[in-house]
Short mmCIF file of C-alpha atoms in Angstrom, two decimals:
data_model
loop_
_atom_site.label_atom_id
_atom_site.label_comp_id
_atom_site.label_asym_id
_atom_site.label_seq_id
_atom_site.Cartn_x
_atom_site.Cartn_y
_atom_site.Cartn_z
CA UNK A 8 0.04 -0.03 0.08
CA UNK A 9 1.61 2.88 -0.68
CA UNK A 10 2.32 6.10 1.84
CA UNK A 11 0.94 8.67 -0.86
CA UNK A 12 -0.98 8.10 -3.80
CA UNK A 13 -0.10 10.22 -6.73
CA UNK A 14 -2.76 10.68 -9.65
CA UNK A 15 -2.39 8.56 -12.45
CA UNK A 16 -1.21 10.36 -15.87
CA UNK A 17 -3.53 8.69 -18.63
CA UNK A 18 -2.38 11.37 -20.55
CA UNK A 19 1.64 11.07 -20.95
CA UNK A 20 2.90 9.67 -23.98
CA UNK A 21 5.00 6.99 -21.37
CA UNK A 22 1.18 5.77 -19.92
CA UNK A 23 1.88 2.20 -21.34
CA UNK A 24 4.82 1.54 -19.74
CA UNK A 25 4.98 -1.80 -17.02
CA UNK A 26 8.29 -3.61 -15.50
CA UNK A 27 8.90 -6.60 -17.91
CA UNK A 28 11.91 -8.11 -17.30
CA UNK A 29 15.52 -7.46 -15.46
CA UNK A 30 18.91 -8.72 -16.91
CA UNK A 31 21.49 -9.96 -14.97
CA UNK A 32 25.09 -11.06 -16.52
CA UNK A 33 25.94 -14.35 -14.93
CA UNK A 34 29.31 -16.47 -15.19
CA UNK A 35 27.85 -19.93 -15.68
CA UNK A 36 24.38 -20.39 -17.43
CA UNK A 37 24.11 -24.08 -16.18
CA UNK A 38 25.04 -23.09 -12.72
CA UNK A 39 22.69 -19.93 -12.67
CA UNK A 40 19.81 -21.50 -14.24
CA UNK A 41 20.18 -24.53 -11.61
CA UNK A 42 20.18 -21.81 -8.92
CA UNK A 43 17.30 -20.26 -10.17
CA UNK A 44 15.10 -23.19 -10.48
CA UNK A 45 16.50 -24.90 -7.09
CA UNK A 46 16.76 -21.77 -4.94
CA UNK A 47 13.65 -19.75 -5.85
CA UNK A 48 11.47 -22.11 -8.35
CA UNK A 49 11.58 -19.64 -11.19
CA UNK A 50 10.98 -21.23 -14.25
CA UNK A 51 12.87 -21.31 -17.34
CA UNK A 52 10.48 -19.79 -20.30
CA UNK A 53 13.08 -19.50 -23.18
CA UNK A 54 16.28 -18.98 -24.52
CA UNK A 55 18.18 -17.41 -27.58
CA UNK A 56 21.89 -16.16 -28.71
CA UNK A 57 22.39 -13.34 -30.15
CA UNK A 58 26.21 -11.22 -30.30
CA UNK A 59 28.00 -13.95 -28.98
CA UNK A 60 25.73 -13.96 -25.76
CA UNK A 61 23.05 -16.82 -24.66
CA UNK A 62 19.74 -14.76 -22.86
CA UNK A 63 17.77 -17.49 -20.82
CA UNK A 64 14.35 -15.90 -19.57
CA UNK A 65 13.57 -16.82 -15.78
CA UNK A 66 9.96 -16.62 -14.65
CA UNK A 67 8.87 -16.41 -10.80
CA UNK A 68 6.90 -19.45 -9.83
CA UNK A 69 3.06 -18.20 -10.57
CA UNK A 70 4.22 -14.60 -12.64
CA UNK A 71 4.06 -14.42 -16.01
CA UNK A 72 4.12 -10.64 -16.32
CA UNK A 73 7.81 -10.76 -15.16
CA UNK A 74 11.20 -12.30 -16.16
CA UNK A 75 14.48 -11.62 -15.03
CA UNK A 76 17.25 -12.31 -18.20
CA UNK A 77 20.24 -14.13 -17.47
CA UNK A 78 22.79 -13.28 -19.78
CA UNK A 79 25.59 -15.56 -20.13
CA UNK A 80 28.61 -15.68 -22.45
CA UNK A 81 32.51 -14.60 -22.17
CA UNK A 82 33.92 -10.59 -21.64
CA UNK A 83 32.00 -9.87 -18.28
CA UNK A 84 34.16 -8.94 -15.10
CA UNK A 85 32.67 -10.50 -11.28
CA UNK A 86 30.72 -8.22 -9.44
CA UNK A 87 32.23 -7.92 -5.73
CA UNK A 88 30.12 -9.95 -3.40
CA UNK A 89 29.46 -7.54 -0.73
CA UNK A 90 29.88 -9.00 2.76
CA UNK A 91 26.35 -6.77 4.54
CA UNK A 92 24.14 -4.77 3.36
CA UNK A 93 25.91 -1.48 4.11
CA UNK A 94 28.58 -2.46 1.51
CA UNK A 95 26.15 -2.87 -1.34
CA UNK A 96 25.76 1.43 -0.89
CA UNK A 97 29.02 2.20 -2.49
CA UNK A 98 27.92 2.04 -5.93
CA UNK A 99 26.16 3.92 -8.32
CA UNK A 100 23.70 2.32 -10.69
CA UNK A 101 21.31 -0.74 -9.98
CA UNK A 102 20.81 -1.82 -6.53
CA UNK A 103 18.45 -4.74 -5.43
CA UNK A 104 15.85 -5.92 -7.09
CA UNK A 105 12.36 -6.33 -4.91
CA UNK A 106 10.47 -9.17 -5.10
CA UNK A 107 7.05 -9.12 -3.27
CA UNK A 108 5.79 -12.23 -1.33
CA UNK A 109 3.16 -13.03 1.27
CA UNK A 110 5.24 -13.41 3.99
CA UNK A 111 8.67 -12.15 4.39
CA UNK A 112 9.59 -14.29 7.24
CA UNK A 113 8.42 -18.08 5.94
CA UNK A 114 10.15 -16.76 2.80
CA UNK A 115 13.27 -16.35 4.17
CA UNK A 116 13.57 -19.21 6.21
CA UNK A 117 12.60 -21.12 3.31
CA UNK A 118 15.78 -19.49 1.18
CA UNK A 119 17.53 -20.40 4.12
CA UNK A 120 17.30 -23.82 4.17
CA UNK A 121 17.95 -23.95 0.29
CA UNK A 122 21.47 -22.27 1.17
CA UNK A 123 20.61 -18.23 -0.06
CA UNK A 124 22.98 -15.94 0.97
CA UNK A 125 20.49 -13.88 3.26
CA UNK A 126 22.65 -10.84 3.90
CA UNK A 127 19.83 -9.03 6.27
CA UNK A 128 17.02 -9.10 7.71
CA UNK A 129 13.94 -9.90 8.09
CA UNK A 130 13.50 -6.09 9.41
CA UNK A 131 11.00 -3.94 9.31
CA UNK A 132 10.66 -0.42 7.12
CA UNK A 133 8.39 1.63 9.40
CA UNK A 134 8.48 4.63 7.23
CA UNK A 135 7.47 3.01 4.65
CA UNK A 136 5.24 0.12 6.46
CA UNK A 137 6.65 -2.74 5.03
CA UNK A 138 8.83 -5.55 6.47
CA UNK A 139 11.81 -6.87 4.15
CA UNK A 140 14.72 -8.76 3.64
CA UNK A 141 17.90 -8.87 1.55
CA UNK A 142 19.40 -12.04 -0.07
CA UNK A 143 22.41 -12.51 -2.85
CA UNK A 144 22.71 -14.63 -5.72
CA UNK A 145 25.72 -16.98 -6.17
CA UNK A 146 27.00 -13.84 -8.84
CA UNK A 147 26.47 -10.66 -6.49
CA UNK A 148 23.17 -9.69 -7.49
CA UNK A 149 21.27 -8.24 -4.90
CA UNK A 150 17.38 -8.92 -4.09
CA UNK A 151 14.71 -7.52 -1.74
CA UNK A 152 11.67 -9.48 -0.48
CA UNK A 153 8.80 -7.38 1.07
CA UNK A 154 5.11 -7.30 2.21
CA UNK A 155 3.23 -4.61 3.36
CA UNK A 156 2.40 -3.83 7.01
CA UNK A 157 -0.60 -3.19 8.29
CA UNK A 158 -1.48 0.20 8.45
#
């Protein structure tokens, strides 16, 4: 639930914008496909080859409206793995991808059971009335989990 509700802008030339996918560079496509399937239960929807790279699309277990595009191939440097959440805030650019869940605590418990690297939380963000947690994939990509707190 948003803290404020600005009016929608149906006259904007960008009114059709919606979230579709996010691209994540990975070093080992087979390992990434396996991790996203086994740890997050994501579904591999398709793969394509282009410009010397492989692009594999992964959808959440019960959502066809959003995907993670795993980009694999030679030519990328490793992302430094942060030690904790504050260490992730030292670079400009994309920081994290947030996934909404029904219950952050239950989801974190299952992620830990599956060996995921949870680096912060669960914790409440009182100012925005949300509960959240952060975890990393094996390539250092940061994810947030969130659910709304009661008003």
